[in-house]
Coordinates of N, CA and C in Angstrom, one line a residue:
X1 N 4.9 36.2 65.6 CA 5.2 34.8 64.9 C 3.7 34.8 63.7
X2 N 2.8 35.1 64.1 CA 2.0 35.4 62.8 C 2.1 36.1 61.8
X3 N 3.1 37.5 61.7 CA 3.6 38.3 61.1 C 4.4 37.8 60.0
X4 N 5.4 36.8 60.4 CA 6.2 35.5 59.8 C 5.6 34.9 58.7
X5 N 4.4 34.3 59.5 CA 3.5 33.3 58.7 C 3.0 34.3 57.4
X6 N 2.5 35.1 57.9 CA 1.7 36.4 56.7 C 2.4 36.7 55.5
X7 N 3.8 36.7 56.0 CA 5.1 36.8 54.8 C 5.1 35.9 54.1
X8 N 5.5 34.9 54.7 CA 5.7 33.4 54.2 C 4.5 33.3 53.4
X9 N 3.4 33.3 53.4 CA 2.4 32.8 52.5 C 1.9 33.9 51.2
X10 N 2.5 35.2 51.6 CA 2.3 36.1 50.4 C 3.4 36.2 49.8
X11 N 4.9 35.4 50.1 CA 5.8 34.8 49.5 C 5.5 33.6 48.2
X12 N 5.2 32.7 49.0 CA 4.5 31.5 48.1 C 3.4 31.9 47.1
X13 N 2.7 33.0 47.4 CA 1.9 33.1 46.8 C 2.2 34.0 45.2
X14 N 2.9 35.0 46.0 CA 4.0 35.4 44.4 C 4.6 34.6 43.6
X15 N 5.4 33.7 44.3 CA 6.3 32.7 43.3 C 5.2 31.6 42.6
X16 N 4.0 31.4 43.0 CA 3.0 30.8 42.5 C 2.8 31.6 40.7
X17 N 2.1 33.3 41.2 CA 1.8 33.5 39.8 C 2.9 34.1 39.5
X18 N 4.3 34.1 39.5 CA 5.5 34.0 38.7 C 5.5 32.9 37.9
X19 N 5.3 31.7 38.6 CA 5.4 30.5 37.7 C 4.3 30.6 36.6
X20 N 3.3 30.7 37.3 CA 1.8 31.0 36.2 C 2.1 31.6 35.1
X21 N 2.5 32.9 35.3 CA 2.7 34.0 33.9 C 4.1 33.4 33.0
X22 N 4.7 32.6 33.5 CA 5.8 32.3 33.3 C 5.5 31.1 32.2
X23 N 5.2 30.0 32.6 CA 4.2 29.1 31.9 C 3.6 29.3 30.6
X24 N 2.6 30.5 31.1 CA 1.9 30.9 30.1 C 2.5 31.7 29.1
X25 N 4.3 32.5 29.4 CA 4.4 33.3 28.6 C 5.1 32.1 27.9
X26 N 5.6 30.8 28.2 CA 6.3 30.0 27.1 C 5.4 29.1 26.3
X27 N 4.0 29.1 26.4 CA 3.0 28.6 25.8 C 3.0 28.7 24.2
X28 N 3.3 30.2 23.8 CA 3.1 30.5 22.6 C 4.7 30.0 22.0
X29 N 5.7 30.0 22.6 CA 6.8 29.5 22.0 C 7.1 28.1 21.8
X30 N 6.0 27.3 22.4 CA 5.9 25.8 22.6 C 4.8 25.9 20.9
X31 N 4.2 26.8 20.8 CA 3.7 26.2 19.6 C 4.1 26.8 18.4
X32 N 4.7 27.8 18.3 CA 5.8 28.1 17.1 C 6.4 26.8 16.8
X33 N 7.5 26.3 18.1 CA 8.0 25.0 17.4 C 7.5 24.0 16.7
X34 N 6.3 24.2 16.9 CA 5.5 22.7 16.1 C 5.9 23.1 14.6
X35 N 5.8 24.4 14.2 CA 6.0 25.1 12.3 C 7.9 24.6 12.1
X36 N 7.7 24.5 10.9 CA 9.2 24.0 10.1 C 9.2 24.5 9.2
X37 N 9.6 25.9 8.6 CA 9.6 26.6 7.5 C 10.3 26.3 6.9
X38 N 10.5 25.9 5.7 CA 11.6 26.3 4.9 C 11.5 26.8 3.0
X39 N 12.3 26.8 2.3 CA 12.3 27.1 1.1 C 12.2 26.0 0.1
X40 N 11.5 25.6 -0.7 CA 11.3 24.6 -1.4 C 12.2 25.1 -3.0
X41 N 12.9 24.2 -3.4 CA 13.6 24.4 -4.7 C 13.1 23.6 -5.8
X42 N 12.6 23.8 -7.4 CA 12.9 22.6 -7.9 C 13.8 21.7 -8.1
X43 N 13.5 20.7 -8.8 CA 14.8 19.5 -8.7 C 15.8 20.3 -9.9
X44 N 16.9 19.8 -9.8 CA 17.8 20.4 -10.5 C 19.0 19.3 -11.5
X45 N 18.7 17.6 -10.9 CA 19.2 16.7 -11.6 C 18.4 16.6 -13.0
X46 N 19.2 16.2 -14.2 CA 18.8 16.1 -15.1 C 19.0 14.9 -15.3
X47 N 17.8 13.6 -15.8 CA 17.8 12.5 -15.9 C 17.9 12.1 -17.5
X48 N 17.1 13.0 -18.1 CA 16.8 12.5 -19.6 C 17.1 13.9 -20.2
X49 N 17.5 14.0 -21.8 CA 17.5 15.2 -22.6 C 17.7 14.5 -23.8
X50 N 16.7 15.5 -24.4 CA 16.5 14.7 -26.0 C 16.2 16.6 -26.9
X51 N 17.0 16.5 -27.7 CA 16.9 17.5 -28.8 C 15.3 17.3 -29.7
X52 N 14.7 18.0 -29.9 CA 13.6 18.4 -30.7 C 13.0 19.8 -31.2
X53 N 11.9 19.8 -31.7 CA 11.3 21.1 -31.9 C 10.1 20.9 -32.1
X54 N 10.0 21.2 -30.5 CA 8.8 20.9 -29.9 C 7.8 22.2 -29.8
X55 N 8.4 23.5 -29.9 CA 7.8 24.9 -29.6 C 7.3 25.3 -31.3
X56 N 7.7 24.8 -32.1 CA 7.7 25.3 -33.6 C 8.3 24.2 -34.5
X57 N 7.8 24.3 -35.9 CA 8.7 23.7 -36.7 C 10.1 24.0 -37.1
X58 N 10.5 24.9 -36.9 CA 12.3 25.5 -37.5 C 12.5 25.6 -36.1
X59 N 12.0 25.5 -34.7 CA 12.9 26.0 -33.3 C 14.0 24.6 -33.2
X60 N 14.9 25.0 -32.1 CA 15.9 24.3 -31.8 C 15.5 24.3 -30.3
X61 N 15.0 22.6 -29.4 CA 14.4 22.9 -28.3 C 15.1 21.7 -27.8
X62 N 15.5 21.6 -26.9 CA 15.7 20.2 -25.9 C 14.8 20.5 -24.6
X63 N 14.2 19.1 -24.6 CA 13.5 18.6 -23.7 C 14.2 17.7 -22.9
X64 N 13.8 18.3 -21.2 CA 15.0 17.8 -20.4 C 14.0 17.5 -18.7
X65 N 14.2 16.4 -18.9 CA 13.7 15.4 -17.7 C 13.9 15.7 -16.3
X66 N 13.5 16.3 -15.0 CA 14.3 16.4 -14.0 C 13.3 16.0 -13.4
X67 N 13.5 14.6 -12.4 CA 12.8 13.9 -11.6 C 11.1 14.3 -12.2
X68 N 10.4 15.0 -11.3 CA 8.9 14.6 -11.9 C 8.3 16.0 -12.6
X69 N 9.7 16.7 -13.3 CA 9.3 17.5 -14.0 C 9.5 17.5 -15.6
X70 N 9.2 18.2 -16.4 CA 9.9 18.1 -17.8 C 9.6 19.8 -18.3
X71 N 11.1 20.0 -18.5 CA 11.2 21.2 -19.1 C 11.8 21.5 -20.6
X72 N 10.8 22.7 -20.9 CA 11.6 22.7 -22.7 C 12.3 24.0 -22.7
X73 N 13.5 24.0 -23.3 CA 14.3 25.1 -23.2 C 14.8 24.9 -24.7
X74 N 14.6 26.7 -24.8 CA 15.0 27.0 -26.7 C 16.1 27.5 -26.7
X75 N 16.6 27.3 -27.9 CA 17.9 27.5 -28.1 C 17.4 29.0 -29.2
X76 N 18.0 30.1 -28.8 CA 17.7 31.2 -29.6 C 18.1 31.3 -31.1
X77 N 17.5 31.9 -32.0 CA 18.4 31.8 -33.3 C 19.7 32.6 -33.3
X78 N 20.6 32.3 -34.0 CA 21.8 33.1 -34.3 C 21.7 34.5 -34.7
X79 N 22.3 35.8 -34.5 CA 22.0 37.1 -34.8 C 22.2 37.0 -36.3
X80 N 21.1 37.6 -37.0 CA 20.9 38.0 -38.3 C 22.0 38.8 -38.7
X81 N 22.9 38.3 -40.0 CA 24.0 39.0 -40.7 C 25.2 38.3 -40.3
X82 N 25.3 37.2 -39.6 CA 26.4 36.8 -39.2 C 27.9 37.5 -38.9
X83 N 29.0 37.8 -39.3 CA 29.9 38.4 -39.5 C 29.8 40.0 -40.0
X84 N 28.8 40.1 -40.7 CA 28.7 41.8 -41.2 C 27.8 42.7 -40.0
X85 N 27.2 42.0 -38.9 CA 26.8 42.8 -37.9 C 27.9 43.4 -37.3
X86 N 29.1 42.8 -37.5 CA 30.0 43.2 -36.2 C 30.4 44.7 -36.5
X87 N 30.4 45.1 -38.2 CA 30.8 46.6 -38.8 C 31.1 46.5 -39.9
X88 N 31.5 47.9 -40.5 CA 31.4 48.1 -42.1 C 32.3 47.0 -42.5
X89 N 33.4 46.8 -41.7 CA 34.6 46.3 -42.3 C 34.7 44.6 -42.6
X90 N 33.7 44.2 -42.3 CA 33.2 42.8 -42.3 C 33.9 42.0 -41.4
X91 N 34.8 42.4 -40.6 CA 35.3 41.8 -39.8 C 34.7 41.6 -38.3
X92 N 35.3 40.2 -37.8 CA 34.4 39.7 -36.5 C 35.1 40.4 -35.4
X93 N 34.7 41.1 -35.0 CA 35.4 42.0 -33.5 C 34.7 41.4 -32.5
X94 N 36.3 41.6 -31.4 CA 35.7 41.0 -30.1 C 34.4 41.1 -29.3
X95 N 33.9 42.6 -29.8 CA 32.5 42.9 -29.1 C 31.3 42.1 -29.9
X96 N 31.4 41.9 -30.7 CA 30.4 40.9 -31.6 C 30.5 39.7 -31.2
X97 N 31.6 39.3 -31.1 CA 31.5 37.8 -31.0 C 31.3 37.5 -29.7
X98 N 31.6 38.5 -28.6 CA 31.2 38.3 -27.4 C 29.4 38.2 -27.3
X99 N 29.0 39.3 -28.3 CA 27.6 39.7 -27.9 C 27.1 38.2 -28.3
X100 N 27.9 37.4 -29.6 CA 27.0 36.1 -30.4 C 27.3 35.1 -29.1
X101 N 28.4 35.0 -27.9 CA 28.3 33.9 -27.4 C 27.2 34.2 -26.4
X102 N 27.3 35.4 -25.7 CA 26.1 35.6 -24.8 C 24.6 35.2 -25.3
X103 N 24.4 35.5 -26.2 CA 23.1 35.1 -27.2 C 23.0 33.5 -27.1
X104 N 24.3 33.3 -27.6 CA 24.3 31.1 -27.4 C 24.0 30.8 -26.2
X105 N 24.7 31.7 -25.2 CA 24.7 30.8 -24.0 C 23.2 31.2 -23.1
X106 N 22.8 31.9 -23.6 CA 21.0 32.3 -23.0 C 20.2 31.1 -23.4
X107 N 20.0 29.8 -22.5 CA 19.2 29.1 -22.8 C 18.1 28.8 -21.9
X108 N 17.4 29.7 -22.3 CA 15.9 29.9 -21.2 C 15.0 28.7 -21.2
X109 N 14.7 28.9 -20.1 CA 13.1 27.8 -19.9 C 12.1 28.3 -20.6
X110 N 11.6 27.4 -22.0 CA 10.4 28.3 -22.3 C 9.2 27.4 -21.9
X111 N 8.9 26.4 -21.0 CA 8.1 25.7 -20.7 C 8.4 24.7 -19.4
X112 N 8.2 24.6 -18.4 CA 7.9 23.8 -17.1 C 6.8 22.9 -16.7
X113 N 6.7 21.6 -17.0 CA 5.8 20.7 -16.6 C 5.5 20.1 -15.5
X114 N 4.5 19.8 -14.7 CA 4.8 19.1 -13.7 C 4.4 17.6 -14.2
X115 N 4.9 16.4 -13.8 CA 4.5 15.4 -14.3 C 4.2 14.2 -13.3
X116 N 3.1 13.7 -13.3 CA 2.5 12.6 -12.1 C 3.5 11.3 -12.2
X117 N 4.4 11.9 -11.7 CA 5.5 10.2 -12.0 C 6.8 10.4 -12.3
X118 N 7.5 9.6 -12.4 CA 9.2 9.9 -12.4 C 9.4 9.5 -14.1
X119 N 9.7 10.1 -14.9 CA 10.1 9.8 -16.4 C 11.5 8.6 -16.6
X120 N 11.1 7.9 -17.2 CA 12.3 6.6 -17.5 C 12.7 6.4 -18.9
X121 N 11.4 7.4 -19.4 CA 12.1 6.8 -21.1 C 11.0 8.2 -22.1
X122 N 11.7 8.8 -22.6 CA 11.6 10.0 -23.3 C 11.7 9.7 -24.9
X123 N 11.0 10.5 -26.2 CA 11.2 10.1 -27.4 C 10.2 11.0 -28.1
X124 N 10.9 12.0 -28.8 CA 10.6 13.1 -29.7 C 10.0 12.2 -30.6
X125 N 9.4 12.7 -31.5 CA 8.6 12.3 -32.8 C 7.9 13.5 -33.6
X126 N 7.6 13.5 -34.9 CA 6.8 14.3 -35.8 C 5.8 13.3 -36.4
X127 N 4.7 13.2 -36.4 CA 3.3 12.7 -37.0 C 3.5 13.3 -38.4
X128 N 3.0 12.8 -39.6 CA 2.9 13.1 -40.8 C 2.3 14.2 -41.3
X129 N 1.3 14.4 -40.4 CA 0.3 15.7 -40.7 C 0.8 17.2 -39.7
X130 N 1.8 16.7 -38.7 CA 1.8 17.8 -37.7 C 3.3 18.7 -38.0
X131 N 3.1 20.1 -37.6 CA 3.6 20.8 -37.5 C 5.2 21.2 -36.8
X132 N 4.9 20.6 -35.7 CA 6.0 20.0 -34.8 C 6.3 19.1 -34.1
X133 N 7.2 19.0 -33.2 CA 7.4 17.5 -32.9 C 6.3 17.1 -31.5
X134 N 6.4 15.9 -31.5 CA 5.3 15.3 -30.1 C 6.4 14.5 -29.2
X135 N 6.2 14.5 -28.2 CA 6.9 14.3 -26.9 C 6.1 12.9 -26.7
X136 N 6.5 11.5 -26.2 CA 6.2 10.5 -26.2 C 7.1 10.2 -24.5
X137 N 6.3 9.8 -23.5 CA 7.3 10.1 -22.8 C 6.4 8.5 -21.3
X138 N 7.0 8.0 -20.6 CA 7.0 6.8 -20.0 C 7.3 7.0 -18.5
X139 N 6.6 6.6 -17.6 CA 7.3 6.7 -16.2 C 7.3 5.1 -15.7
X140 N 7.8 5.7 -14.3 CA 8.4 4.2 -13.9 C 7.5 3.2 -13.8
X141 N 5.9 3.9 -13.5 CA 5.1 3.0 -13.4 C 4.1 2.4 -14.3
X142 N 4.9 2.9 -15.5 CA 4.3 2.0 -16.5 C 3.4 3.2 -17.3
X143 N 3.4 4.1 -17.2 CA 2.3 5.3 -17.5 C 2.8 6.0 -18.8
X144 N 1.9 6.4 -19.8 CA 3.0 7.0 -21.0 C 1.7 8.2 -21.2
X145 N 2.4 9.2 -22.0 CA 1.6 10.3 -22.4 C 2.1 10.6 -23.9
X146 N 1.4 10.9 -24.5 CA 2.0 11.9 -25.6 C 1.4 13.4 -25.4
X147 N 2.3 14.5 -25.9 CA 1.7 15.6 -26.0 C 2.8 16.2 -26.7
X148 N 1.8 17.6 -27.1 CA 2.2 18.4 -28.4 C 2.0 20.1 -28.0
X149 N 2.5 20.9 -28.3 CA 2.6 22.6 -27.8 C 1.0 22.7 -28.6
X150 N 0.7 23.4 -27.6 CA -0.3 24.2 -28.3 C -0.4 25.6 -27.7
X151 N -0.1 26.4 -28.5 CA 0.1 28.1 -28.4 C -1.1 28.9 -28.2
X152 N -0.8 29.7 -27.2 CA -2.5 30.1 -26.7 C -2.6 31.0 -28.1
X153 N -4.1 31.1 -28.1 CA -4.2 31.8 -29.4 C -4.0 33.6 -29.5
X154 N -3.5 34.0 -30.3 CA -3.3 35.3 -30.3 C -4.4 36.5 -30.0
X155 N -4.3 37.5 -28.8 CA -5.3 38.2 -28.6 C -5.5 39.3 -29.2
X156 N -6.5 39.7 -29.7 CA -6.7 41.1 -30.5 C -8.1 41.8 -29.8
X157 N -7.9 43.3 -30.3 CA -8.9 44.1 -29.5 C -10.2 43.8 -30.1
X158 N -10.3 43.1 -31.3 CA -11.6 43.3 -31.6 C -12.2 41.8 -31.7
X159 N -11.3 40.8 -30.9 CA -11.7 39.5 -30.3 C -12.7 39.5 -29.5
X160 N -13.9 38.6 -29.2 CA -14.9 38.3 -28.4 C -14.0 37.8 -27.2
X161 N -14.5 38.7 -26.2 CA -13.6 37.9 -24.9 C -14.1 36.7 -24.6
X162 N -15.5 36.5 -24.8 CA -15.9 34.9 -24.1 C -15.4 34.2 -25.0
X163 N -15.3 34.5 -26.4 CA -14.7 33.0 -27.1 C -13.2 32.5 -26.5
X164 N -12.4 34.0 -26.3 CA -10.9 33.6 -25.9 C -11.0 33.1 -24.7
X165 N -11.8 33.5 -23.6 CA -11.6 32.8 -22.5 C -12.1 31.5 -22.5
X166 N -13.1 30.7 -23.5 CA -13.4 29.7 -23.7 C -12.1 28.7 -24.3
X167 N -11.6 29.4 -25.3 CA -10.3 28.7 -25.7 C -9.2 28.6 -24.7
X168 N -9.1 29.5 -24.0 CA -8.2 29.8 -22.4 C -8.4 28.4 -22.0
X169 N -9.7 28.4 -21.1 CA -10.0 27.3 -20.4 C -9.8 26.0 -21.3
X170 N -10.2 25.9 -22.1 CA -10.1 24.8 -23.1 C -8.5 24.1 -23.1
X171 N -7.8 25.0 -23.4 CA -6.3 24.8 -23.2 C -5.6 24.4 -22.1
X172 N -6.5 24.6 -20.5 CA -5.9 24.2 -19.3 C -4.5 25.3 -19.0
X173 N -4.1 24.9 -18.0 CA -3.5 26.1 -16.9 C -2.0 25.8 -18.0
X174 N -1.6 24.8 -18.8 CA 0.0 24.8 -19.3 C -0.7 24.6 -20.8
X175 N 0.2 25.3 -21.9 CA -0.2 25.0 -22.9 C 0.3 23.9 -24.0
X176 N -0.1 22.9 -23.4 CA 0.2 21.5 -24.1 C -1.2 21.0 -24.8
X177 N -1.0 20.0 -25.1 CA -2.1 19.2 -25.9 C -2.1 18.2 -25.3
X178 N -2.5 17.2 -24.9 CA -2.5 15.7 -24.9 C -3.5 15.0 -25.7
X179 N -2.3 14.1 -26.4 CA -2.7 13.2 -27.7 C -3.7 12.0 -27.0
X180 N -3.1 11.7 -26.3 CA -3.0 10.1 -25.4 C -2.4 10.1 -24.4
X181 N -3.1 9.7 -23.1 CA -2.3 9.1 -22.0 C -3.2 7.8 -21.1
X182 N -2.4 7.1 -20.6 CA -2.9 5.8 -20.0 C -2.0 5.0 -19.2
X183 N -2.2 3.8 -19.2 CA -1.1 2.7 -18.8 C -0.9 1.7 -19.7
X184 N 0.3 1.1 -19.8 CA 0.7 0.3 -20.8 C -0.2 -1.3 -21.0
X185 N -0.7 -1.2 -19.2 CA -1.7 -2.8 -19.0 C -2.9 -2.4 -19.6
X186 N -3.2 -1.2 -19.9 CA -4.6 -0.7 -21.2 C -4.6 -2.0 -22.5
X187 N -3.2 -1.8 -22.8 CA -3.2 -2.0 -24.5 C -2.3 -3.5 -24.3
X188 N -2.2 -4.1 -23.2 CA -2.2 -5.6 -23.1 C -0.1 -6.1 -23.1
X189 N 0.5 -4.6 -22.7 CA 2.0 -4.6 -22.7 C 2.3 -4.8 -21.3
X190 N 1.4 -5.0 -20.2 CA 1.9 -5.4 -18.8 C 2.6 -6.8 -19.0
X191 N 3.9 -6.9 -18.3 CA 4.6 -8.4 -18.7 C 5.3 -8.3 -16.9
X192 N 4.9 -9.2 -16.5 CA 5.5 -9.7 -15.3 C 6.6 -10.4 -15.2
X193 N 8.2 -9.9 -15.2 CA 9.3 -10.1 -15.8 C 10.3 -9.4 -15.0
X194 N 11.6 -9.7 -15.3 CA 12.5 -8.8 -14.7 C 12.7 -7.8 -15.7
X195 N 12.7 -6.7 -15.0 CA 13.3 -5.4 -16.0 C 14.1 -5.8 -16.5
X196 N 14.5 -4.5 -18.0 CA 15.9 -4.6 -18.5 C 17.0 -4.0 -17.7
X197 N 18.1 -4.8 -17.8 CA 19.1 -4.0 -16.9 C 19.8 -3.0 -17.7
X198 N 19.2 -2.1 -18.7 CA 19.9 -1.3 -19.5 C 18.7 -0.3 -19.3
X199 N 17.2 -0.7 -18.7 CA 16.7 0.6 -18.5 C 15.7 0.5 -19.9
X200 N 14.4 1.3 -19.7 CA 13.5 1.0 -20.9 C 14.5 1.8 -21.9
X201 N 14.2 1.6 -23.4 CA 14.3 1.8 -24.6 C 13.6 2.0 -25.3
X202 N 13.4 3.1 -26.0 CA 12.0 3.5 -27.2 C 12.5 3.8 -28.4
X203 N 12.2 3.7 -29.1 CA 12.4 3.5 -30.2 C 11.3 4.2 -31.6
X204 N 11.2 4.8 -32.6 CA 10.2 5.3 -33.4 C 10.6 4.3 -34.8
X205 N 9.5 3.6 -35.7 CA 9.7 3.1 -36.6 C 9.8 4.1 -37.8
X206 N 11.0 4.1 -38.4 CA 11.2 5.2 -39.3 C 10.1 5.7 -40.0
X207 N 9.0 5.3 -40.6 CA 7.7 5.7 -41.2 C 6.8 6.4 -40.2
X208 N 7.3 6.5 -38.8 CA 6.3 6.9 -38.0 C 5.1 5.9 -37.6
X209 N 5.2 4.8 -37.8 CA 3.7 4.0 -37.8 C 3.5 2.8 -36.3
X210 N 4.9 3.4 -35.7 CA 4.6 2.6 -34.1 C 5.9 3.0 -33.3
X211 N 6.0 2.4 -32.3 CA 6.7 2.8 -30.9 C 7.2 1.6 -30.5
X212 N 8.4 0.9 -30.9 CA 8.8 -0.1 -29.9 C 9.6 -0.3 -28.6
X213 N 9.4 -0.6 -27.3 CA 9.5 -0.6 -26.4 C 10.1 -1.2 -25.7
X214 N 11.1 -1.4 -25.2 CA 12.1 -2.7 -24.6 C 12.1 -2.4 -23.2
X215 N 11.4 -2.9 -22.7 CA 11.2 -2.8 -20.9 C 11.3 -4.1 -19.9
X216 N 10.9 -5.4 -20.6 CA 11.4 -6.3 -19.8 C 12.7 -7.1 -20.7
X217 N 13.6 -8.1 -19.7 CA 14.3 -9.0 -20.5 C 13.5 -9.8 -21.3
X218 N 13.9 -9.8 -22.7 CA 13.2 -11.2 -23.6 C 12.1 -11.0 -24.0
X219 N 11.7 -9.5 -23.9 CA 10.2 -8.9 -24.3 C 10.4 -7.4 -25.3
X220 N 9.8 -7.3 -26.1 CA 9.6 -6.1 -27.1 C 8.4 -5.7 -27.1
X221 N 7.3 -4.7 -26.7 CA 6.2 -4.0 -26.7 C 6.2 -3.3 -27.9
X222 N 5.3 -3.5 -28.8 CA 5.3 -2.7 -30.2 C 3.5 -1.9 -29.7
X223 N 3.7 -0.6 -30.1 CA 2.4 0.1 -29.9 C 2.4 0.9 -31.4
X224 N 1.4 0.5 -32.0 CA 1.4 1.1 -33.2 C 0.6 2.5 -33.2
X225 N 1.0 3.3 -33.8 CA 0.4 4.7 -34.1 C -1.0 4.7 -35.0
X226 N -1.9 5.5 -34.6 CA -3.2 5.6 -35.4 C -2.7 6.9 -36.2
X227 N -2.2 6.8 -37.3 CA -2.0 8.2 -38.2 C -3.2 9.0 -38.5
X228 N -4.4 8.2 -38.4 CA -5.7 9.1 -38.8 C -6.5 9.3 -37.6
X229 N -5.8 9.7 -36.4 CA -6.5 9.4 -34.9 C -7.3 10.3 -34.6
X230 N -8.2 10.2 -33.6 CA -8.7 11.0 -33.1 C -8.1 11.4 -32.3
X231 N -8.0 13.1 -31.7 CA -7.2 13.8 -30.4 C -7.3 12.5 -29.3
X232 N -8.2 12.1 -28.9 CA -8.1 11.8 -27.5 C -7.7 10.2 -27.8
X233 N -7.4 9.7 -29.0 CA -6.6 8.4 -28.9 C -5.6 8.4 -30.1
X234 N -4.7 8.8 -29.4 CA -3.2 8.4 -30.5 C -2.9 7.2 -30.8
X235 N -2.8 6.2 -29.9 CA -2.5 5.1 -29.8 C -3.4 3.8 -30.3
X236 N -3.4 2.7 -30.7 CA -4.3 1.7 -31.5 C -3.7 0.3 -30.4
X237 N -4.4 -0.5 -30.1 CA -3.8 -1.8 -29.6 C -2.7 -2.1 -29.7
X238 N -1.9 -2.3 -28.7 CA -0.6 -2.7 -28.7 C -0.6 -3.9 -28.5
X239 N 0.7 -4.5 -28.6 CA 1.2 -6.0 -28.0 C 2.4 -6.3 -27.7
X240 N 2.7 -7.4 -27.5 CA 4.2 -8.0 -27.2 C 4.7 -9.0 -27.6
X241 N 6.3 -9.0 -28.1 CA 6.4 -10.1 -28.5 C 7.8 -10.4 -27.9
X242 N 8.0 -11.5 -27.9 CA 9.5 -12.2 -26.9 C 10.6 -12.5 -27.9
X243 N 11.5 -11.6 -27.5 CA 12.8 -12.1 -28.6 C 13.4 -13.4 -27.9
X244 N 14.3 -13.7 -28.5 CA 15.6 -14.6 -28.6 C 16.5 -14.5 -27.1
X245 N 16.5 -13.6 -26.4 CA 16.7 -13.7 -25.0 C 16.4 -14.0 -24.2
X246 N 15.2 -14.3 -24.1 CA 14.1 -15.0 -23.1 C 14.8 -16.3 -22.3

């Protein structure tokens, strides 16, 4: 009788020890279940696109808006020599045609910029004294920015490393220069009203003196451009005008 009781007690102790070890073994699995790891892809849907010469005076570029990211894609120049590059017979062979098509189809991303907001309006323009196009864009929260491309200075063996480091620090993590940024309410252009059904529309005055924005039904906002601006301020005081559709 006593022997049977001792055997039962030993079996119970063994079962309790096994349950404790199994619960301890499951504890790491519970911790791992709290972590969810996925791969993140950049946005792929195109919202806006504009042809411009952002990277240089003679480049053919396309500014592409993808959600909260602005991409600059550059179209390579056509091969020099045209059909003569195909051979001495001045004929355009199938091989040269395929090579030309391959080069044209190559449309690489030259620059990709994260934007703090969803871009709803994009306008390229070239100031009188600029060598390349500037980009004016507006977000859905009515915040704007004017940027231009600032290529990094060429490095040379005889250059002062401290000077090149200072230039790189001034340029920031992206090779762009922000000429102006802020919100339209700073210029008195924040109007409480019904937003235009067609969406925001931006247009540049032919002489580059101002930007016209149609954001609300019955209103047009005019943003004059200061052609002799300080690099920190590209826009002057703006104002709004009511149209005849209010």
